[in-house]
């Protein structure tokens, strides 16, 4: 199976790490540039992580490029933790449109953020 | 809160500096946030990463609320609609309060490009962190 490229310049710029075995797995270690002036993690970091996790999972499972149409995100804990993990479940795939839910949690399983996203899946061109 | 005080707060914000945001102007009525799109912010499709739009909308909403309430705030929910891809030029974001409560505030914001094209729109719910 040809896997789509899942990392981008922004992916690297933020310090994300990913592996693709049975499924796409995304992690983010704590870094200074993720913090705000009050010492909490900026919610944009978790928004980015959920967008990457959902987008990459959809891209891999549907062999397409996923374009984000809508993201709805809830944040439960913005205090810094050592490492974050994200996982995605596809809820609905109909035609070009895919809806997925993503979850971010710590190594101990503490829920940090959750999101639902709607994406347009454009099939990869066959070579 | 005057413009200089807003600048001072966000000069100490590592994430603000890492992404490259700039406050063009700011007061209690309106904050204007600017972002020059750079290569570091692009995705594999060579367009602005969706996480950047979300970060910019949350940032302008947060700054607007902190300017009004003059206390810490915390994002509870963020809803982002993406309308157009972009990979170059400057982006501008503004926010507008929808509901200004004692412990919770709801605010909306939008991102436009240099040609006034709507790029993204967001709504956020924030907890106002009070001492008592």
Tab-separated table of C-alpha atoms in Angstrom, chain A residues 35-81:
chain	number	residue	atom	x	y	z
A	35	UNK	CA	3.292	27.477	25.942
A	36	UNK	CA	1.475	30.758	26.551
A	37	UNK	CA	2.565	33.582	28.878
A	38	UNK	CA	0.485	32.068	31.737
A	39	UNK	CA	2.288	28.701	31.457
A	40	UNK	CA	-0.600	26.790	29.862
A	41	UNK	CA	-0.549	25.082	26.456
A	42	UNK	CA	-2.136	27.191	23.695
A	43	UNK	CA	-5.405	25.554	22.514
A	44	UNK	CA	-4.164	26.038	18.936
A	45	UNK	CA	-1.609	23.296	19.648
A	46	UNK	CA	-4.364	20.778	20.419
A	47	UNK	CA	-6.438	22.069	17.490
A	48	UNK	CA	-3.459	21.384	15.240
A	49	UNK	CA	-2.891	17.943	16.765
A	50	UNK	CA	-6.525	16.912	16.275
A	51	UNK	CA	-6.544	18.283	12.704
A	52	UNK	CA	-3.397	16.293	11.877
A	53	UNK	CA	-4.625	13.100	13.563
A	54	UNK	CA	-8.036	13.165	11.867
A	55	UNK	CA	-6.713	14.363	8.485
A	56	UNK	CA	-3.895	11.809	8.321
A	57	UNK	CA	-6.096	8.916	9.443
A	58	UNK	CA	-8.667	9.778	6.769
A	59	UNK	CA	-5.915	10.203	4.134
A	60	UNK	CA	-4.462	6.782	4.951
A	61	UNK	CA	-7.731	4.894	5.256
A	62	UNK	CA	-9.311	6.394	2.117
A	63	UNK	CA	-6.119	6.830	0.014
A	64	UNK	CA	-6.939	10.492	-0.468
A	65	UNK	CA	-5.903	13.982	0.561
A	66	UNK	CA	-8.168	15.271	3.345
A	67	UNK	CA	-9.123	18.957	3.310
A	68	UNK	CA	-10.589	20.327	6.544
A	69	UNK	CA	-14.045	21.867	6.239
A	70	UNK	CA	-15.026	22.164	9.899
A	71	UNK	CA	-13.493	21.440	13.290
A	72	UNK	CA	-15.314	21.533	16.613
A	73	UNK	CA	-12.950	21.222	19.538
A	74	UNK	CA	-13.387	20.958	23.299
A	75	UNK	CA	-10.489	21.486	25.693
A	76	UNK	CA	-10.447	19.872	29.117
A	77	UNK	CA	-6.952	20.435	30.532
A	78	UNK	CA	-4.478	23.072	29.283
A	79	UNK	CA	-1.857	22.539	32.014
A	80	UNK	CA	1.408	21.229	30.508
A	81	UNK	CA	2.083	17.463	30.501
